[in-house]
XYZ file of C-alpha atoms in Angstrom:
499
model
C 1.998 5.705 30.330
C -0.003 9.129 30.202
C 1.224 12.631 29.974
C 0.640 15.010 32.789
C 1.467 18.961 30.429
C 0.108 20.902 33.647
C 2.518 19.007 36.154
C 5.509 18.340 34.045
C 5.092 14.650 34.339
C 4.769 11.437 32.499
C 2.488 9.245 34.406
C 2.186 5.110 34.634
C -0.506 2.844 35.146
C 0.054 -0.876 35.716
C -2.775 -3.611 35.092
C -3.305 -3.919 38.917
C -4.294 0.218 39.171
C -0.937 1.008 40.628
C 0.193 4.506 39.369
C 3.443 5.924 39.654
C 4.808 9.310 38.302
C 8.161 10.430 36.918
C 8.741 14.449 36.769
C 10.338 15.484 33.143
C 11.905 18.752 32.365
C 9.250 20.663 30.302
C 5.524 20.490 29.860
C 4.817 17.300 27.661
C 2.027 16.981 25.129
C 2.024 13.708 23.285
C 3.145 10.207 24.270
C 4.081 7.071 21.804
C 6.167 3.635 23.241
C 9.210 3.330 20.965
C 10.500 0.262 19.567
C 13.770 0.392 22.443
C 11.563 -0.551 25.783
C 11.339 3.332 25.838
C 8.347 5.969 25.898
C 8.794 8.983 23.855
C 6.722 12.448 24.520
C 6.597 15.659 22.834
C 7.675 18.989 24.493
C 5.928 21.625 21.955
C 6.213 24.783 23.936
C 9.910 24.219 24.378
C 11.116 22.342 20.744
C 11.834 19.064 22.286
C 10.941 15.703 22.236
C 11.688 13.540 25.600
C 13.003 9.726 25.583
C 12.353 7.972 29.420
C 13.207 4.834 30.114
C 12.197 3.332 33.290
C 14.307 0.153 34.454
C 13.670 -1.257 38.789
C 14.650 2.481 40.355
C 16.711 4.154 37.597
C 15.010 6.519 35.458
C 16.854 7.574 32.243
C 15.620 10.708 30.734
C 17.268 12.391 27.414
C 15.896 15.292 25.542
C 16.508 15.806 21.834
C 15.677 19.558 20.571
C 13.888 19.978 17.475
C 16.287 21.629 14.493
C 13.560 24.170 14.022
C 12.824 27.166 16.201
C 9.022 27.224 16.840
C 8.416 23.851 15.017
C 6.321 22.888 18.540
C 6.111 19.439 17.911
C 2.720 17.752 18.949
C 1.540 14.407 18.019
C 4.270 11.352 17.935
C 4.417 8.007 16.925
C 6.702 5.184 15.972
C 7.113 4.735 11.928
C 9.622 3.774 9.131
C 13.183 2.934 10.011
C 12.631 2.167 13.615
C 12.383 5.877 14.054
C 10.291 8.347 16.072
C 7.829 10.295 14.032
C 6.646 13.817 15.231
C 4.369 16.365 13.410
C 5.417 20.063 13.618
C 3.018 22.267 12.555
C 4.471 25.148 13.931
C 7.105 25.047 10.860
C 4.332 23.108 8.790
C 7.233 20.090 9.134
C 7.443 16.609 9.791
C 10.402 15.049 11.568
C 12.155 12.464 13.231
C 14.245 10.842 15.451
C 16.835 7.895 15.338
C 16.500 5.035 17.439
C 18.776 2.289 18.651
C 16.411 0.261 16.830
C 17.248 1.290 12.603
C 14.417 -0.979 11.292
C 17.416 -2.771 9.149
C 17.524 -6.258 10.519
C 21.147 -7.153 12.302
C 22.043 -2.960 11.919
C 21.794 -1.007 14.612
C 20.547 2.365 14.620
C 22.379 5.855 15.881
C 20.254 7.058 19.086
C 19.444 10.684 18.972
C 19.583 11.240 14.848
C 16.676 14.397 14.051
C 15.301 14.975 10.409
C 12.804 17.472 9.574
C 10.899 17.914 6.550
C 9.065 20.805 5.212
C 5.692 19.551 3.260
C 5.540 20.804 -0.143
C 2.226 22.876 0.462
C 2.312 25.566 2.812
C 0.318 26.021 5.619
C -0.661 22.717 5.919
C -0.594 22.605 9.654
C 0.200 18.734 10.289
C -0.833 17.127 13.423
C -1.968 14.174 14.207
C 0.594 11.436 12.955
C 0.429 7.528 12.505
C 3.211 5.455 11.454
C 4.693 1.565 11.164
C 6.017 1.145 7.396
C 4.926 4.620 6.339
C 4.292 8.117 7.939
C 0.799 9.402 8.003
C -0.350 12.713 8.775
C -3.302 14.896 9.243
C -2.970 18.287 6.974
C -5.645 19.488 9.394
C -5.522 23.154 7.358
C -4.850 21.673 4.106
C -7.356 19.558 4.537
C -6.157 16.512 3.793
C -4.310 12.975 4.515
C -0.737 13.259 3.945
C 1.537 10.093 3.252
C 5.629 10.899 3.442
C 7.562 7.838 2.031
C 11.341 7.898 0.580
C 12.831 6.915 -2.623
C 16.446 6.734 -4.401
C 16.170 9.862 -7.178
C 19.042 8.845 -10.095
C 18.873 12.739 -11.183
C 20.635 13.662 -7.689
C 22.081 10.142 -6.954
C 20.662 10.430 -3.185
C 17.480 9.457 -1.156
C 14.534 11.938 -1.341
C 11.485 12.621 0.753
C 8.084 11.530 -1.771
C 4.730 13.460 -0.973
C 1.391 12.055 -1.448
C -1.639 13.639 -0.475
C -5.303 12.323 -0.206
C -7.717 15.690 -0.387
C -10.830 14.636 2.231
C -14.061 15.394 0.386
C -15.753 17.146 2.507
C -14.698 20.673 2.627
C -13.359 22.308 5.284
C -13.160 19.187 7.571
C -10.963 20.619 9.734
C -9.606 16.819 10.482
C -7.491 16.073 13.328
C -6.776 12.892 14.740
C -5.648 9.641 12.982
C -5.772 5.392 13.746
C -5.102 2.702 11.500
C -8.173 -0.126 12.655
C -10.168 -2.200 10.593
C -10.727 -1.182 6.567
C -7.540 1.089 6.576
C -6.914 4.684 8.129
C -9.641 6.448 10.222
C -9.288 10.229 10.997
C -11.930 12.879 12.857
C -13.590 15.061 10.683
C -14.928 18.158 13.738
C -15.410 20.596 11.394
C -18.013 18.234 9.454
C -19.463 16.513 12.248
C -18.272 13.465 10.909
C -15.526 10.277 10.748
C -13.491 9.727 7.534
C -11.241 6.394 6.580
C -9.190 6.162 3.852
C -9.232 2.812 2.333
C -5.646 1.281 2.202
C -6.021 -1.377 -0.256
C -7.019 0.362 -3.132
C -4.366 2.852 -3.055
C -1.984 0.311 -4.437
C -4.087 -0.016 -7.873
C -1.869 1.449 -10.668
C -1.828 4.761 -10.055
C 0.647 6.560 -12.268
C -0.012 10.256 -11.436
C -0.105 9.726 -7.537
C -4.248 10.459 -7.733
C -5.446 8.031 -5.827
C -7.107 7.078 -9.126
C -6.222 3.705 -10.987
C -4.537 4.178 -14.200
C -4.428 1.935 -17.631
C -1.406 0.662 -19.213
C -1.177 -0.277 -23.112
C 0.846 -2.192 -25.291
C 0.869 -2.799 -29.096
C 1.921 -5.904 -31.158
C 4.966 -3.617 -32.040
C 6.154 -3.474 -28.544
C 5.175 0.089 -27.741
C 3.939 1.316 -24.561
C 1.060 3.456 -23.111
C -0.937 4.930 -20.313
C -4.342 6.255 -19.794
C -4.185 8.610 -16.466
C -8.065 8.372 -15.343
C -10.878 10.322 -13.331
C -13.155 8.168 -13.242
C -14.581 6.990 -16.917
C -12.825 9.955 -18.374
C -9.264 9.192 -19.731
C -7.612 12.923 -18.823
C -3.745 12.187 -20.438
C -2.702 9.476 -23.183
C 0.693 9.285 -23.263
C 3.553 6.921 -24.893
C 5.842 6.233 -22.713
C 8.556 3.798 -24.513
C 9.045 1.110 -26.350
C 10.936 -3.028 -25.869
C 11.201 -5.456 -28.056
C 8.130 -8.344 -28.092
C 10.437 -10.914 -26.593
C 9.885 -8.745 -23.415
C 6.876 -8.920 -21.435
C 4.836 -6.561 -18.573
C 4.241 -8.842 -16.030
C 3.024 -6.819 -12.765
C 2.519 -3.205 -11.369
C 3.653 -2.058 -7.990
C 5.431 0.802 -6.586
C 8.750 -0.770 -6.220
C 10.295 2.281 -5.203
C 7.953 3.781 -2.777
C 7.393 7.253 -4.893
C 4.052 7.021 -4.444
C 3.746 6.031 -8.343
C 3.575 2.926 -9.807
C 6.289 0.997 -12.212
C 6.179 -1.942 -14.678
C 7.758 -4.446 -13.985
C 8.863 -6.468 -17.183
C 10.474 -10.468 -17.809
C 11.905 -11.694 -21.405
C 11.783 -15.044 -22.528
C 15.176 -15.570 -21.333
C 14.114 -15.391 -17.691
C 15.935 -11.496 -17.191
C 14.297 -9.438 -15.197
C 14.124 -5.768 -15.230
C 12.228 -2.528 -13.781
C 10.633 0.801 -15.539
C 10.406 3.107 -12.822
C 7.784 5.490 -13.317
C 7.403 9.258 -12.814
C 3.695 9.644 -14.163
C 4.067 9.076 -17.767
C 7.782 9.697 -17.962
C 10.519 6.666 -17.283
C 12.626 7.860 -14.728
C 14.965 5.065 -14.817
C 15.268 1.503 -16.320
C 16.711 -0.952 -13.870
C 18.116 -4.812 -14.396
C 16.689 -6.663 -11.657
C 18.456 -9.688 -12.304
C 17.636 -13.620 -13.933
C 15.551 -16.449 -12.903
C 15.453 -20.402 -14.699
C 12.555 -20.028 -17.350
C 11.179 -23.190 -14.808
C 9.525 -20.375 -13.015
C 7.206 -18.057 -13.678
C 6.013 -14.792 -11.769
C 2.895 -15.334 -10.275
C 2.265 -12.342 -8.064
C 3.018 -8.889 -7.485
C 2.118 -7.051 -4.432
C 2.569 -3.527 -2.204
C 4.640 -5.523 1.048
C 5.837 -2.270 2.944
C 8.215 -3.417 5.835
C 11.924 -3.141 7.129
C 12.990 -5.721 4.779
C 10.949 -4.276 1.244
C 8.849 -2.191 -0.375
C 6.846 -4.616 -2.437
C 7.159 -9.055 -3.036
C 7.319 -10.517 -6.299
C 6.231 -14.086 -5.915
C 7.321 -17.031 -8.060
C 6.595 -20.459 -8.777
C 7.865 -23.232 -11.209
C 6.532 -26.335 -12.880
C 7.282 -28.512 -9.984
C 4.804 -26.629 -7.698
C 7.372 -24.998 -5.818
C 6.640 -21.586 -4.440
C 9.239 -18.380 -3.479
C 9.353 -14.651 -3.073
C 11.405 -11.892 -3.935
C 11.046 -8.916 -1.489
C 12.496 -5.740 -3.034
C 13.454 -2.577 -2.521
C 13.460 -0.556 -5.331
C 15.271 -2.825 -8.184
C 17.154 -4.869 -5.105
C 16.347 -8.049 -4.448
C 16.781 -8.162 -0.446
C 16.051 -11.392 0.307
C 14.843 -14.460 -1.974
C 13.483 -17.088 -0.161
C 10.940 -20.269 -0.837
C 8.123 -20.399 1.034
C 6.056 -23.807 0.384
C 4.859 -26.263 -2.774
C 1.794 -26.912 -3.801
C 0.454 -30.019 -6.268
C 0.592 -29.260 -9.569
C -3.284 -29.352 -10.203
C -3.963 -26.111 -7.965
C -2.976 -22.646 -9.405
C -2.473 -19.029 -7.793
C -5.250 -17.195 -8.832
C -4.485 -13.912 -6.851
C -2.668 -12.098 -4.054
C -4.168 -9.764 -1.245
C -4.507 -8.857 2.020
C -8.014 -11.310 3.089
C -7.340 -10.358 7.173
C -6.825 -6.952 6.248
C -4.533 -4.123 5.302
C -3.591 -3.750 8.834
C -3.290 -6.870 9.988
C 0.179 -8.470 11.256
C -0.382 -11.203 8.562
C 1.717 -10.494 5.057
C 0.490 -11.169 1.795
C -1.847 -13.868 1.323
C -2.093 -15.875 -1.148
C -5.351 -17.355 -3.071
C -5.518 -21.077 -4.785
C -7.961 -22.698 -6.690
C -7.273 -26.394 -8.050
C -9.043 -28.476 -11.112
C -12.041 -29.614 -9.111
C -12.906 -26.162 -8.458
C -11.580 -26.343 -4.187
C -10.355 -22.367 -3.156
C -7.714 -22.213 -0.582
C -6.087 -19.017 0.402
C -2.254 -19.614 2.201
C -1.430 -17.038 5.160
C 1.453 -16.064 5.210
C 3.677 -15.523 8.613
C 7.157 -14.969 8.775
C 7.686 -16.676 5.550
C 5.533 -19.875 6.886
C 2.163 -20.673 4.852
C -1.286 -21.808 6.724
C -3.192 -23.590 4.070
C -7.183 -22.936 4.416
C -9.316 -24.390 2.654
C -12.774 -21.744 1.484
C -15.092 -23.967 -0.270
C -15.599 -25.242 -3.788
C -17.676 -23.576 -6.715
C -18.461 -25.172 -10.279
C -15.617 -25.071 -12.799
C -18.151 -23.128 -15.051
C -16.492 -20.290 -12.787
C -13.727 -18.640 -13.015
C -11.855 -16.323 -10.813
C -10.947 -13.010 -13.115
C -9.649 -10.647 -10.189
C -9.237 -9.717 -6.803
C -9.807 -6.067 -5.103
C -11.502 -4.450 -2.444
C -14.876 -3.749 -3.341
C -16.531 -2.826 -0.142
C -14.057 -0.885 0.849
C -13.712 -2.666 4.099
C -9.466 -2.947 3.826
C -10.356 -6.832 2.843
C -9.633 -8.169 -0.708
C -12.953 -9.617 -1.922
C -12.827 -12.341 -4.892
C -13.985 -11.760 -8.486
C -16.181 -14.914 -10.270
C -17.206 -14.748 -14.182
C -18.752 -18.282 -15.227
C -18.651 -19.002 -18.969
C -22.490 -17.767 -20.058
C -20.690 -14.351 -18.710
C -22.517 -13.992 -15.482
C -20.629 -11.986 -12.970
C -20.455 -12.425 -8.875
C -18.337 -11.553 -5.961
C -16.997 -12.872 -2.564
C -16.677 -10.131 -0.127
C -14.164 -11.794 2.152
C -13.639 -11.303 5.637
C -10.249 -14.379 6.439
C -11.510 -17.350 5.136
C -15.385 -16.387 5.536
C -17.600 -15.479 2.552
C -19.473 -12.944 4.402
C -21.766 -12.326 1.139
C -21.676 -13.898 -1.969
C -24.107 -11.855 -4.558
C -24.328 -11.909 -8.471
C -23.083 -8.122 -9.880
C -25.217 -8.689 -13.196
C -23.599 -10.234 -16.828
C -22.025 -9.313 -19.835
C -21.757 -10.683 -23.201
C -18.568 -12.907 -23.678
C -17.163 -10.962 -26.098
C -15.982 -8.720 -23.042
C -13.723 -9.482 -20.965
C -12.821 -8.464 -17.399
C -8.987 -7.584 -17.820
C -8.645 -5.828 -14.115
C -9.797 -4.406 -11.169
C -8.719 -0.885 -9.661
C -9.944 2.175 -7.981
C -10.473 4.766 -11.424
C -12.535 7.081 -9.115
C -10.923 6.947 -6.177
C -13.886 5.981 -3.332
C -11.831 3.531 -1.666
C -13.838 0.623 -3.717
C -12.585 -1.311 -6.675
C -14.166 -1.467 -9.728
C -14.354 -3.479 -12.578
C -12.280 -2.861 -15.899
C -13.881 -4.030 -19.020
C -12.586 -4.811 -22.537
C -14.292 -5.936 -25.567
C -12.752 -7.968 -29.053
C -13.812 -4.811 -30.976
C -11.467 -2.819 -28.862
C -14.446 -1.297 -26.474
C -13.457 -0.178 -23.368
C -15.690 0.159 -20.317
C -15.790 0.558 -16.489
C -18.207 -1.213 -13.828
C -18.101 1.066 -10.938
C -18.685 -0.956 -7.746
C -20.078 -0.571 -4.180
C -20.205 -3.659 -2.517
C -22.809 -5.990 -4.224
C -24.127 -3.557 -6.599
C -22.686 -1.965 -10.024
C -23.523 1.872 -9.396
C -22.705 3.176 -12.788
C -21.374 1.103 -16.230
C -19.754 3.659 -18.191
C -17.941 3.272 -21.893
C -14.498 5.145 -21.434
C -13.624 4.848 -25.682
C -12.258 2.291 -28.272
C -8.978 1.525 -29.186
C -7.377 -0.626 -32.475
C -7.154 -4.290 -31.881
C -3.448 -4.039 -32.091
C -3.210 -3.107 -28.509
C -4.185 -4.278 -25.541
C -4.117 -3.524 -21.708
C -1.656 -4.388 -19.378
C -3.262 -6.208 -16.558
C -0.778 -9.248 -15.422
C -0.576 -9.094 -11.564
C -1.615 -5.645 -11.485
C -5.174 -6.130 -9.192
């Protein structure tokens, strides 16, 4: 359908040319199909966003009227919770409203339900909006991307709106409208003459301080934790955060809560299971996930935004047997198996190899004894095995990330004199494969992650001697190797299913 503001109408087109137009009450701006067979439009002139639903000859149209007074909502879209998202930057707001659709499988929603929610900086002026798992905004005066998500906040026992915002670079932008397509989220930049994207799969790269910069976690033989918050090569906060006894182990970093900052995510040798939910450097809240057979082991961690989680923790035990856990916050909401595997082929890494916006979910990435790399798509639970190629044993695979900045995950290769190359991945097609230079092998690659925040990944490096070092990546080539400082040998950096 299209919007007719002049002649109070909302217009159709069918696929044969035939067009046929419906009056509506007030002048409408903006027009987004809802997830109820329905087309929603903004009103902003009047405070109202219109619902019509067209069914043979009956025409339903409801109106829902913003809570605030000169909010004049403009852009809408569909987003998290089955709901309607609408930017108001008249009241430098964002709100919503309920569908019959509550994004809760088998629950459903409460038509007609309006939120609003002030954004924490003022006069932002947020317009165009973008949702599906998240809600994305333009802060077209703020001059940046704005990301709203929700959490559970145990210091007022109750849900809370979580802020993020990605500053554009270029000054005074002036950006305005917003699509997710191919590499992540694309926005017009008038006031610079120019198009931005933000890259969506490096976001998810252990950030602590919600930077858009990865961070580095510590630990020491004692059990004691730490983080580095980074810009770049320069660490700009070391902080302890806690301590658990050794027979406790870090064994992934996601945002399990959707706060926009990352927590740990710890096993013991008993097979519990528990959560550190992170506010920057502080522990918000330590949370018993619950217990799995020691048979299994967590393989994978990964950022799975969708009406059933906020992130997957994937499993598998000594029989080859694979399952996931998708959470929300410390929940598990559903546990479920998804496929076996022989014994002699190993998960080497997790990511999104379609891309970040594709309707596939995590994929997963296999290499066996011989060498063979497979990556298993995953669809509504159901794997499609497919097979990449084969490369020397001398290699190894030592990360995944997104170092193109293309909204792929590219593949990681050290071989054993120390020389370093990389797949940049498009599916199942190596569309280059290119050597990124060598190292001696008394460093090691521990992770990958985004420490200065261009939408690429980059290389983390750390030596026996304690040394630690960043290869800063674009693609094929390493733009700048920079030392970042040394610490004792007692400690050493988190990385388990953190890329």
């Amino acid at each position: 359908m299209v919007h007719r503001p002049a002649a109070n109408r909302i217009g159709r087109i069918t696929t044969a040319g035939v067009i046929t137009e419906f009056p509506v009450p007030r002048s409408p701006f903006d027009i987004a199909q809802g997830p109820d067979n329905a087309v929603y439009f903004t009103q902003p002139a009047a405070d109202w966003v219109g619902r019509i639903a067209v069914s043979g000859t009956v025409i339903d149209i409801t109106e829902f009227q913003v809570p605030t007074v000169g909010g004049s909502p403009t852009d809408i879209a569909l987003g998290p919770g089955g709901s309607m998202w609408f930017s108001e930057p008249g009241a430098n707001k964002v709100g919503s409203v309920s569908t019959i659709v509550s994004g809760i499988p088998g629950v459903p929603g409460i038509p007609g339900k309006l939120g609003d929610f002030p954004l924490p900086t003022a006069g932002s002026t947020p317009v165009g909006i973008g949702g599906g798992a998240e809600t994305w905004f333009i802060e077209k005066t703020g001059n940046k991307i704005g990301r709203l998500t929700f959490a559970f906040d145990p210091t007022v026992g109750d849900i809370v709106p979580v802020w993020t915002d990605f500053p554009i670079p270029t000054a005074a932008s002036a950006p305005t409208e917003m699509a997710f397509g191919a590499g992540g989220l694309w926005f017009a930049e008038p006031g610079a003459n120019q198009i931005g994207r933000l890259a969506l799969t490096t976001i998810d790269s252990h950030d602590y301080d919600r930077d858009g910069k990865s961070d580095i976690v510590w630990r020491d033989t004692g059990g004691n934790v730490a983080v580095w918050l980074m810009n770049g090569a320069k660490v700009t906060q070391s902080a302890s955060i806690g301590a658990a006894p050794t027979t406790w182990s870090i064994v992934g970093q996601r945002d399990f809560d959707g706060d926009g900052s990352h927590d740990l995510l710890w096993r013991d040798d008993s097979g519990n299971v528990a959560i550190w939910f992170m506010d920057g450097t502080r522990v918000k809240q330590s949370a018993v996930v619950g217990s799995a057979p020691i048979a299994w082991s967590i393989v994978g961690t990964t950022r799975h935004i969708d009406s059933v989680g906020l992130c997957d923790i994937f499993w598998r035990d000594t029989s080859g047997n694979v399952a996931v856990w998708r959470m929300n916050g410390a929940k598990v909401v559903v546990a479920e198996g998804i496929g076996s595997a022989p014994a002699n082929w190993s998960i080497v890494g997790t990511g999104a190899f379609l891309s970040s916006g594709s309707t596939s979910e995590t994929d997963i990435l296999w290499r066996d004894d011989s060498g063979n790399v497979a990556i298993w798509f995953i669809q509504g639970g159901i794997p499609q095995a497919i097979g990449i190629g084969n490369v020397p044993t001398a290699w190894s695979i030592v990360g995944t990330g997104d170092f193109d900045g293309d909204g792929r995950t590219d593949i990681l290769w050290r071989d054993t004199n120390g020389n370093v190359a990389v797949w940049l991945m498009h599916g199942t097609q190596v569309m280059q494969s290119a050597g990124l230079g060598s190292a001696p092998t008394s460093w090691t690659i521990v992770e990958t992650g985004d420490f200065n925040g261009d939408g690429k990944s980059d290389i983390l490096w750390h030596d026996t001697s304690g040394n630690v070092a960043i290869w800063f990546i674009n693609g094929t080539q390493v733009t700048q190797a920079a030392g970042v400082g040394n610490v004792p040998t007692v400690w050493s950096i988190q990385a388990a299913n953190a890329d």
